Short mmCIF file of N, CA and C in Angstrom, two decimals:
data_model
loop_
_atom_site.label_atom_id
_atom_site.label_comp_id
_atom_site.label_asym_id
_atom_site.label_seq_id
_atom_site.Cartn_x
_atom_site.Cartn_y
_atom_site.Cartn_z
N CYS A 245 132.91 122.12 111.67
CA CYS A 245 133.36 120.91 112.31
C CYS A 245 134.67 121.19 113.02
N CYS A 246 134.90 120.60 114.09
CA CYS A 246 136.13 120.90 114.83
C CYS A 246 136.75 119.61 115.37
N TRP A 247 137.98 119.76 115.89
CA TRP A 247 138.67 118.60 116.46
C TRP A 247 137.95 118.11 117.70
N PRO A 248 137.93 116.78 117.89
CA PRO A 248 137.42 116.28 119.17
C PRO A 248 138.25 116.88 120.30
N ALA A 249 137.61 117.27 121.39
CA ALA A 249 138.26 118.01 122.47
C ALA A 249 139.53 117.35 122.99
N SER A 250 139.58 116.03 123.00
CA SER A 250 140.73 115.34 123.58
C SER A 250 141.84 115.05 122.58
N GLU A 251 141.69 115.47 121.32
CA GLU A 251 142.67 115.12 120.30
C GLU A 251 143.19 116.33 119.56
N SER A 252 144.48 116.27 119.22
CA SER A 252 145.07 117.28 118.35
C SER A 252 146.23 116.65 117.59
N VAL A 253 146.59 117.24 116.48
CA VAL A 253 147.71 116.76 115.67
C VAL A 253 148.47 117.96 115.11
N ASP A 254 149.62 117.67 114.51
CA ASP A 254 150.45 118.72 113.95
C ASP A 254 150.48 118.69 112.43
N VAL A 255 149.62 117.89 111.78
CA VAL A 255 149.63 117.81 110.32
C VAL A 255 149.17 119.15 109.75
N THR A 256 150.05 119.78 108.97
CA THR A 256 149.73 121.09 108.42
C THR A 256 149.79 121.15 106.91
N THR A 257 150.24 120.05 106.25
CA THR A 257 150.32 120.04 104.79
C THR A 257 149.89 118.68 104.25
N LEU A 258 149.52 118.66 102.98
CA LEU A 258 149.18 117.38 102.34
C LEU A 258 150.40 116.46 102.27
N ASP A 259 151.58 117.03 102.01
CA ASP A 259 152.79 116.20 101.96
C ASP A 259 153.03 115.50 103.29
N GLU A 260 152.82 116.22 104.37
CA GLU A 260 152.98 115.61 105.69
C GLU A 260 151.95 114.51 105.91
N LEU A 261 150.71 114.76 105.50
CA LEU A 261 149.66 113.75 105.62
C LEU A 261 150.01 112.52 104.79
N ALA A 262 150.55 112.73 103.59
CA ALA A 262 150.90 111.61 102.71
C ALA A 262 152.08 110.80 103.23
N SER A 263 152.83 111.33 104.17
CA SER A 263 154.00 110.60 104.69
C SER A 263 153.60 109.48 105.64
N TYR A 264 152.37 109.48 106.11
CA TYR A 264 151.89 108.41 107.00
C TYR A 264 151.56 107.17 106.18
N GLU A 265 151.85 106.00 106.74
CA GLU A 265 151.49 104.74 106.09
C GLU A 265 150.30 104.14 106.83
N GLY A 266 149.43 103.49 106.08
CA GLY A 266 148.29 102.83 106.70
C GLY A 266 147.24 103.78 107.23
N VAL A 267 146.91 104.82 106.49
CA VAL A 267 145.88 105.77 106.91
C VAL A 267 144.50 105.14 106.75
N THR A 268 143.66 105.34 107.74
CA THR A 268 142.30 104.82 107.74
C THR A 268 141.32 105.99 107.70
N ALA A 269 140.29 105.88 106.87
CA ALA A 269 139.22 106.88 106.83
C ALA A 269 138.03 106.32 107.60
N VAL A 270 137.58 107.07 108.60
CA VAL A 270 136.47 106.65 109.45
C VAL A 270 135.32 107.64 109.29
N PHE A 271 134.15 107.14 108.90
CA PHE A 271 132.97 107.99 108.74
C PHE A 271 132.30 108.18 110.09
N ARG A 272 131.97 109.43 110.41
CA ARG A 272 131.24 109.75 111.64
C ARG A 272 129.92 110.39 111.25
N ALA A 273 128.83 109.69 111.52
CA ALA A 273 127.50 110.21 111.20
C ALA A 273 127.12 111.29 112.20
N GLY A 274 126.59 112.38 111.68
CA GLY A 274 126.11 113.46 112.53
C GLY A 274 124.60 113.41 112.62
N ALA A 275 124.04 114.40 113.29
CA ALA A 275 122.59 114.47 113.43
C ALA A 275 121.91 114.74 112.10
N ASN A 276 122.64 115.39 111.16
CA ASN A 276 122.11 115.65 109.82
C ASN A 276 123.27 115.70 108.84
N ALA A 277 122.96 115.92 107.58
CA ALA A 277 124.00 115.88 106.54
C ALA A 277 125.09 116.91 106.77
N ASP A 278 124.77 118.05 107.35
CA ASP A 278 125.78 119.08 107.59
C ASP A 278 126.81 118.67 108.63
N SER A 279 126.46 117.78 109.54
CA SER A 279 127.40 117.41 110.60
C SER A 279 128.08 116.06 110.37
N HIS A 280 127.74 115.33 109.30
CA HIS A 280 128.49 114.12 108.95
C HIS A 280 129.92 114.54 108.61
N HIS A 281 130.90 113.70 108.93
CA HIS A 281 132.27 113.99 108.51
C HIS A 281 133.10 112.71 108.50
N TRP A 282 134.26 112.81 107.88
CA TRP A 282 135.23 111.73 107.83
C TRP A 282 136.44 112.14 108.66
N GLU A 283 137.04 111.17 109.35
CA GLU A 283 138.28 111.38 110.07
C GLU A 283 139.36 110.54 109.39
N LEU A 284 140.52 111.11 109.16
CA LEU A 284 141.68 110.36 108.68
C LEU A 284 142.56 110.08 109.89
N ARG A 285 142.86 108.80 110.11
CA ARG A 285 143.62 108.38 111.29
C ARG A 285 144.84 107.57 110.85
N SER A 286 145.90 107.69 111.64
CA SER A 286 147.12 106.92 111.38
C SER A 286 146.88 105.47 111.77
N SER A 287 147.82 104.60 111.41
CA SER A 287 147.68 103.19 111.78
C SER A 287 147.70 103.01 113.29
N ALA A 288 148.23 103.99 114.02
CA ALA A 288 148.23 103.94 115.48
C ALA A 288 146.95 104.53 116.07
N GLY A 289 146.06 105.06 115.20
CA GLY A 289 144.80 105.61 115.66
C GLY A 289 144.81 107.10 115.91
N ASP A 290 145.94 107.77 115.65
CA ASP A 290 146.02 109.22 115.87
C ASP A 290 145.21 109.97 114.82
N LEU A 291 144.50 110.99 115.23
CA LEU A 291 143.71 111.81 114.32
C LEU A 291 144.66 112.68 113.50
N LEU A 292 144.57 112.57 112.17
CA LEU A 292 145.45 113.32 111.28
C LEU A 292 144.74 114.51 110.64
N ALA A 293 143.50 114.30 110.21
CA ALA A 293 142.73 115.35 109.54
C ALA A 293 141.27 114.93 109.55
N LEU A 294 140.39 115.89 109.26
CA LEU A 294 138.98 115.54 109.14
C LEU A 294 138.33 116.45 108.11
N THR A 295 137.16 116.02 107.66
CA THR A 295 136.43 116.82 106.67
C THR A 295 135.37 117.66 107.37
N ALA A 296 135.04 118.75 106.72
CA ALA A 296 133.94 119.60 107.18
C ALA A 296 133.18 120.05 105.94
N ARG A 297 131.88 119.90 105.96
CA ARG A 297 131.06 120.32 104.81
C ARG A 297 131.01 121.84 104.77
N VAL A 298 131.17 122.39 103.59
CA VAL A 298 131.10 123.83 103.40
C VAL A 298 130.05 124.13 102.33
N HIS A 299 129.57 125.35 102.32
CA HIS A 299 128.50 125.71 101.40
C HIS A 299 128.86 126.95 100.62
N ARG A 300 128.22 127.08 99.50
CA ARG A 300 128.37 128.27 98.66
C ARG A 300 127.05 129.01 98.63
N GLY A 301 127.10 130.30 98.49
CA GLY A 301 125.88 131.09 98.43
C GLY A 301 125.80 132.04 99.60
N GLY A 302 124.79 132.87 99.60
CA GLY A 302 124.61 133.88 100.62
C GLY A 302 123.78 133.41 101.79
N ARG A 303 123.31 134.38 102.57
CA ARG A 303 122.54 134.11 103.79
C ARG A 303 121.26 133.33 103.50
N ALA A 304 120.51 133.72 102.45
CA ALA A 304 119.26 133.03 102.11
C ALA A 304 119.53 131.57 101.74
N ALA A 305 120.61 131.33 100.99
CA ALA A 305 120.98 129.95 100.61
C ALA A 305 121.33 129.14 101.85
N LYS A 306 122.00 129.77 102.81
CA LYS A 306 122.38 129.08 104.05
C LYS A 306 121.13 128.66 104.83
N VAL A 307 120.15 129.56 104.94
CA VAL A 307 118.91 129.24 105.64
C VAL A 307 118.20 128.09 104.94
N MET A 308 118.11 128.14 103.61
CA MET A 308 117.44 127.08 102.85
C MET A 308 118.14 125.73 103.05
N ARG A 309 119.48 125.72 103.02
CA ARG A 309 120.22 124.47 103.24
C ARG A 309 119.92 123.90 104.62
N LYS A 310 119.87 124.76 105.64
CA LYS A 310 119.59 124.27 106.99
C LYS A 310 118.19 123.67 107.08
N VAL A 311 117.22 124.32 106.45
CA VAL A 311 115.84 123.79 106.45
C VAL A 311 115.82 122.42 105.78
N LEU A 312 116.47 122.31 104.62
CA LEU A 312 116.51 121.03 103.91
C LEU A 312 117.22 119.96 104.72
N ALA A 313 118.32 120.32 105.38
CA ALA A 313 119.08 119.34 106.18
C ALA A 313 118.26 118.86 107.37
N VAL A 314 117.59 119.77 108.07
CA VAL A 314 116.80 119.41 109.25
C VAL A 314 115.62 118.52 108.86
N THR A 315 115.02 118.77 107.71
CA THR A 315 113.86 117.99 107.28
C THR A 315 114.26 116.67 106.61
N GLY A 316 115.56 116.48 106.39
CA GLY A 316 116.01 115.26 105.72
C GLY A 316 115.83 115.30 104.22
N MET A 317 115.55 116.48 103.68
CA MET A 317 115.32 116.60 102.24
C MET A 317 116.58 117.03 101.50
N ASP A 318 117.71 117.02 102.18
CA ASP A 318 118.98 117.44 101.57
C ASP A 318 119.62 116.23 100.89
N ALA A 319 119.03 115.78 99.81
CA ALA A 319 119.56 114.64 99.06
C ALA A 319 119.63 115.02 97.59
N GLY A 320 120.58 114.44 96.90
CA GLY A 320 120.70 114.69 95.48
C GLY A 320 121.36 116.01 95.14
N ASN A 321 122.01 116.63 96.11
CA ASN A 321 122.69 117.90 95.87
C ASN A 321 124.18 117.68 95.64
N ASP A 322 124.83 118.68 95.05
CA ASP A 322 126.28 118.69 95.01
C ASP A 322 126.76 118.91 96.45
N VAL A 323 127.89 118.29 96.80
CA VAL A 323 128.43 118.41 98.16
C VAL A 323 129.85 118.96 98.06
N HIS A 324 130.14 119.95 98.90
CA HIS A 324 131.47 120.54 98.95
C HIS A 324 131.98 120.42 100.38
N ALA A 325 133.25 120.03 100.51
CA ALA A 325 133.84 119.86 101.84
C ALA A 325 135.29 120.30 101.81
N GLU A 326 135.84 120.52 102.99
CA GLU A 326 137.26 120.81 103.14
C GLU A 326 137.89 119.72 103.97
N LEU A 327 139.11 119.35 103.62
CA LEU A 327 139.93 118.46 104.46
C LEU A 327 140.78 119.38 105.30
N ARG A 328 140.61 119.31 106.62
CA ARG A 328 141.28 120.23 107.52
C ARG A 328 142.30 119.52 108.39
N GLY A 329 143.46 120.15 108.53
CA GLY A 329 144.54 119.65 109.38
C GLY A 329 144.57 120.41 110.69
N ALA A 330 145.78 120.49 111.27
CA ALA A 330 145.97 121.14 112.56
C ALA A 330 145.40 122.55 112.55
N GLU A 331 144.77 122.91 113.67
CA GLU A 331 144.19 124.23 113.87
C GLU A 331 143.20 124.62 112.77
N GLY A 332 142.56 123.63 112.15
CA GLY A 332 141.56 123.88 111.12
C GLY A 332 142.11 124.32 109.79
N ARG A 333 143.43 124.20 109.60
CA ARG A 333 144.05 124.61 108.33
C ARG A 333 143.50 123.77 107.18
N VAL A 334 143.08 124.43 106.09
CA VAL A 334 142.54 123.74 104.92
C VAL A 334 143.69 123.08 104.16
N LEU A 335 143.62 121.75 104.03
CA LEU A 335 144.62 120.99 103.28
C LEU A 335 144.16 120.74 101.85
N ALA A 336 142.84 120.56 101.68
CA ALA A 336 142.28 120.27 100.35
C ALA A 336 140.81 120.63 100.35
N ARG A 337 140.30 120.84 99.13
CA ARG A 337 138.87 121.08 98.93
C ARG A 337 138.31 119.96 98.07
N ILE A 338 137.16 119.43 98.45
CA ILE A 338 136.57 118.27 97.80
C ILE A 338 135.17 118.65 97.32
N SER A 339 134.84 118.29 96.09
CA SER A 339 133.50 118.53 95.56
C SER A 339 132.97 117.26 94.93
N SER A 340 131.75 116.91 95.29
CA SER A 340 131.07 115.75 94.73
C SER A 340 129.86 116.27 93.96
N LEU A 341 129.85 115.98 92.66
CA LEU A 341 128.77 116.49 91.82
C LEU A 341 127.73 115.42 91.58
N ASN A 342 126.47 115.76 91.81
CA ASN A 342 125.36 114.85 91.59
C ASN A 342 124.99 114.95 90.11
N ALA A 343 125.70 114.21 89.29
CA ALA A 343 125.53 114.28 87.84
C ALA A 343 125.88 112.93 87.23
N ALA A 344 125.72 112.84 85.93
CA ALA A 344 126.12 111.63 85.20
C ALA A 344 127.27 112.03 84.28
N PRO A 345 128.46 111.50 84.48
CA PRO A 345 128.86 110.56 85.53
C PRO A 345 129.02 111.28 86.87
N ALA A 346 128.96 110.49 87.96
CA ALA A 346 129.20 111.03 89.30
C ALA A 346 130.69 111.31 89.43
N THR A 347 131.04 112.55 89.73
CA THR A 347 132.43 112.95 89.75
C THR A 347 132.77 113.60 91.09
N VAL A 348 133.91 113.20 91.66
CA VAL A 348 134.44 113.83 92.86
C VAL A 348 135.79 114.41 92.49
N THR A 349 136.00 115.68 92.80
CA THR A 349 137.29 116.31 92.54
C THR A 349 137.93 116.70 93.86
N VAL A 350 139.27 116.62 93.88
CA VAL A 350 140.04 117.03 95.05
C VAL A 350 141.10 118.02 94.58
N ASP A 351 141.07 119.22 95.15
CA ASP A 351 142.04 120.26 94.84
C ASP A 351 142.81 120.62 96.10
N ASP A 352 144.09 120.97 95.95
CA ASP A 352 144.84 121.41 97.12
C ASP A 352 144.35 122.79 97.55
N SER A 353 144.89 123.31 98.64
CA SER A 353 144.40 124.57 99.17
C SER A 353 144.64 125.74 98.23
N GLY A 354 145.57 125.59 97.28
CA GLY A 354 145.83 126.62 96.28
C GLY A 354 144.98 126.49 95.03
N GLY A 355 144.12 125.48 94.97
CA GLY A 355 143.23 125.30 93.83
C GLY A 355 143.75 124.39 92.74
N GLN A 356 144.92 123.78 92.93
CA GLN A 356 145.47 122.85 91.94
C GLN A 356 144.81 121.48 92.08
N ARG A 357 144.38 120.89 90.97
CA ARG A 357 143.75 119.57 90.97
C ARG A 357 144.74 118.51 91.45
N ILE A 358 144.32 117.70 92.41
CA ILE A 358 145.13 116.59 92.94
C ILE A 358 144.64 115.29 92.35
N ALA A 359 143.32 115.11 92.36
CA ALA A 359 142.73 113.85 91.91
C ALA A 359 141.27 114.07 91.55
N ARG A 360 140.76 113.08 90.84
CA ARG A 360 139.35 113.09 90.43
C ARG A 360 138.91 111.63 90.35
N SER A 361 137.71 111.36 90.84
CA SER A 361 137.16 110.01 90.67
C SER A 361 135.89 110.12 89.86
N VAL A 362 135.61 109.05 89.11
CA VAL A 362 134.44 109.01 88.24
C VAL A 362 133.73 107.68 88.41
N ARG A 363 132.42 107.74 88.60
CA ARG A 363 131.57 106.55 88.66
C ARG A 363 130.49 106.75 87.62
N GLU A 364 130.45 105.88 86.65
CA GLU A 364 129.50 106.03 85.54
C GLU A 364 128.07 105.85 86.03
N LYS A 365 127.20 106.74 85.58
CA LYS A 365 125.78 106.66 85.90
C LYS A 365 124.98 106.92 84.63
N THR A 366 123.73 106.47 84.66
CA THR A 366 122.84 106.73 83.53
C THR A 366 122.34 108.17 83.63
N LEU A 367 121.64 108.63 82.63
CA LEU A 367 121.08 109.98 82.67
C LEU A 367 120.06 110.15 83.79
N LEU A 368 119.51 109.04 84.28
CA LEU A 368 118.59 109.08 85.41
C LEU A 368 119.33 108.95 86.74
N LEU A 369 120.67 109.05 86.69
CA LEU A 369 121.55 108.99 87.85
C LEU A 369 121.54 107.64 88.57
N ARG A 370 121.26 106.60 87.81
CA ARG A 370 121.39 105.24 88.36
C ARG A 370 122.75 104.69 87.97
N VAL A 371 123.32 103.87 88.83
CA VAL A 371 124.64 103.30 88.58
C VAL A 371 124.59 102.40 87.37
N GLN A 372 125.60 102.52 86.50
CA GLN A 372 125.71 101.63 85.35
C GLN A 372 126.45 100.36 85.77
N HIS A 373 126.19 99.28 85.06
CA HIS A 373 126.85 98.02 85.37
C HIS A 373 127.70 97.59 84.20
N PRO A 374 128.91 97.08 84.40
CA PRO A 374 129.49 96.80 85.71
C PRO A 374 129.84 98.10 86.43
N ASP A 375 129.63 98.09 87.75
CA ASP A 375 129.84 99.27 88.59
C ASP A 375 131.32 99.38 88.94
N THR A 376 131.95 100.48 88.51
CA THR A 376 133.37 100.70 88.74
C THR A 376 133.62 102.16 89.04
N ILE A 377 134.53 102.41 89.97
CA ILE A 377 134.99 103.77 90.24
C ILE A 377 136.42 103.88 89.73
N ALA A 378 136.67 104.89 88.92
CA ALA A 378 138.03 105.13 88.41
C ALA A 378 138.58 106.38 89.09
N VAL A 379 139.84 106.28 89.57
CA VAL A 379 140.50 107.41 90.21
C VAL A 379 141.60 107.90 89.28
N HIS A 380 141.56 109.19 88.98
CA HIS A 380 142.50 109.82 88.07
C HIS A 380 143.44 110.73 88.86
N ALA A 381 144.72 110.76 88.49
CA ALA A 381 145.68 111.67 89.12
C ALA A 381 145.51 113.06 88.52
N ALA A 382 146.33 113.99 88.97
CA ALA A 382 146.23 115.38 88.56
C ALA A 382 146.30 115.56 87.04
N HIS A 383 147.07 114.72 86.36
CA HIS A 383 147.22 114.86 84.90
C HIS A 383 146.29 113.92 84.15
N ASP A 384 145.25 113.43 84.84
CA ASP A 384 144.15 112.66 84.27
C ASP A 384 144.44 111.20 83.96
N GLU A 385 145.65 110.70 84.26
CA GLU A 385 145.88 109.27 84.05
C GLU A 385 145.17 108.47 85.15
N VAL A 386 144.63 107.29 84.77
CA VAL A 386 143.94 106.43 85.75
C VAL A 386 145.01 105.80 86.64
N VAL A 387 144.90 106.05 87.95
CA VAL A 387 145.86 105.50 88.90
C VAL A 387 145.25 104.39 89.75
N ALA A 388 143.92 104.29 89.75
CA ALA A 388 143.26 103.22 90.49
C ALA A 388 141.88 102.98 89.90
N ARG A 389 141.46 101.72 89.98
CA ARG A 389 140.13 101.34 89.52
C ARG A 389 139.57 100.37 90.56
N LEU A 390 138.33 100.63 90.98
CA LEU A 390 137.69 99.79 91.99
C LEU A 390 136.40 99.20 91.44
N PRO A 391 136.41 97.94 91.03
CA PRO A 391 135.16 97.28 90.65
C PRO A 391 134.34 97.06 91.92
N CYS A 392 133.10 97.55 91.94
CA CYS A 392 132.32 97.48 93.19
C CYS A 392 130.90 96.99 92.93
N GLU A 393 130.78 95.87 92.27
CA GLU A 393 129.47 95.29 91.95
C GLU A 393 128.79 94.64 93.14
N ASP A 394 129.56 94.15 94.11
CA ASP A 394 128.96 93.39 95.20
C ASP A 394 129.15 94.14 96.52
N GLU A 395 129.01 93.44 97.63
CA GLU A 395 129.08 94.04 98.96
C GLU A 395 130.52 94.22 99.46
N GLY A 396 131.52 93.81 98.67
CA GLY A 396 132.92 93.97 99.08
C GLY A 396 133.38 92.81 99.92
N PRO A 397 134.64 92.78 100.26
CA PRO A 397 135.64 93.82 100.01
C PRO A 397 135.94 93.96 98.52
N TRP A 398 136.47 95.15 98.13
CA TRP A 398 136.73 95.46 96.74
C TRP A 398 138.22 95.55 96.48
N ALA A 399 138.67 94.84 95.46
CA ALA A 399 140.08 94.91 95.07
C ALA A 399 140.35 96.27 94.44
N VAL A 400 141.50 96.84 94.76
CA VAL A 400 141.92 98.11 94.17
C VAL A 400 143.00 97.78 93.15
N HIS A 401 142.77 98.18 91.89
CA HIS A 401 143.70 97.91 90.80
C HIS A 401 144.42 99.20 90.43
N ASP A 402 145.70 99.10 90.07
CA ASP A 402 146.39 100.29 89.57
C ASP A 402 145.99 100.52 88.12
N GLY A 403 146.56 101.54 87.49
CA GLY A 403 146.20 101.88 86.13
C GLY A 403 146.45 100.77 85.13
N ALA A 404 147.40 99.87 85.45
CA ALA A 404 147.72 98.75 84.56
C ALA A 404 146.87 97.52 84.84
N GLY A 405 146.04 97.57 85.89
CA GLY A 405 145.17 96.44 86.20
C GLY A 405 145.69 95.52 87.29
N THR A 406 146.87 95.80 87.85
CA THR A 406 147.44 94.98 88.91
C THR A 406 146.75 95.30 90.24
N VAL A 407 146.39 94.26 91.01
CA VAL A 407 145.78 94.47 92.31
C VAL A 407 146.84 95.03 93.26
N VAL A 408 146.55 96.20 93.84
CA VAL A 408 147.52 96.85 94.73
C VAL A 408 146.98 97.03 96.15
N GLY A 409 145.73 96.67 96.37
CA GLY A 409 145.16 96.82 97.70
C GLY A 409 143.73 96.36 97.75
N GLU A 410 143.09 96.67 98.85
CA GLU A 410 141.72 96.24 99.06
C GLU A 410 140.99 97.30 99.87
N LEU A 411 139.76 97.57 99.48
CA LEU A 411 138.92 98.51 100.20
C LEU A 411 137.89 97.70 100.98
N LEU A 412 137.86 97.95 102.29
CA LEU A 412 136.97 97.23 103.17
C LEU A 412 135.98 98.18 103.81
N ALA A 413 134.76 97.76 103.98
CA ALA A 413 133.78 98.53 104.72
C ALA A 413 133.66 97.89 106.08
N GLY A 414 133.43 98.67 107.09
CA GLY A 414 133.26 98.13 108.43
C GLY A 414 134.18 98.80 109.41
N LYS A 415 134.29 98.20 110.58
CA LYS A 415 135.09 98.76 111.65
C LYS A 415 136.58 98.63 111.35
N PRO A 416 137.35 99.73 111.49
CA PRO A 416 138.79 99.63 111.25
C PRO A 416 139.45 98.70 112.25
N GLY A 417 140.52 98.08 111.84
CA GLY A 417 141.28 97.20 112.72
C GLY A 417 141.83 96.01 111.99
N PRO A 418 142.62 95.25 112.70
CA PRO A 418 143.23 94.06 112.04
C PRO A 418 142.23 92.97 111.74
#
């Protein structure tokens, strides 16, 4: 995945990325699962970073993944991605495991854990109710909880249960 031709930024570290206020994550659907990605944009709309799906394994595994992606059969797999800043610099590595519970981990470019989210699922990988996503910081304390039983918007609670924000689906903007 690469920067859109007309856009560039100078974000080269996670600390620099974290200094922006009002960051928006925008999903961009690709022709298949390998080309889907997220863009992180500033409140002014500037492109800060984007994700790119990465794979593990050798040449045969790469061919098999492409066949599965083209046929639309690439579902239910673990997903690995990189958050890339200026000039494609890796800012973080993200892994989503298709397991019970559903877990997403975020590590910095040096391999240190930054965060982890957990969504409880049954052994058949169905969402448990009440449906909640818990976000844990590097030292495993819960820093956010998102009850997501309905269509949203979803209140974001801090570790103590205080509402600190809201997660909205749809087009970014006021």
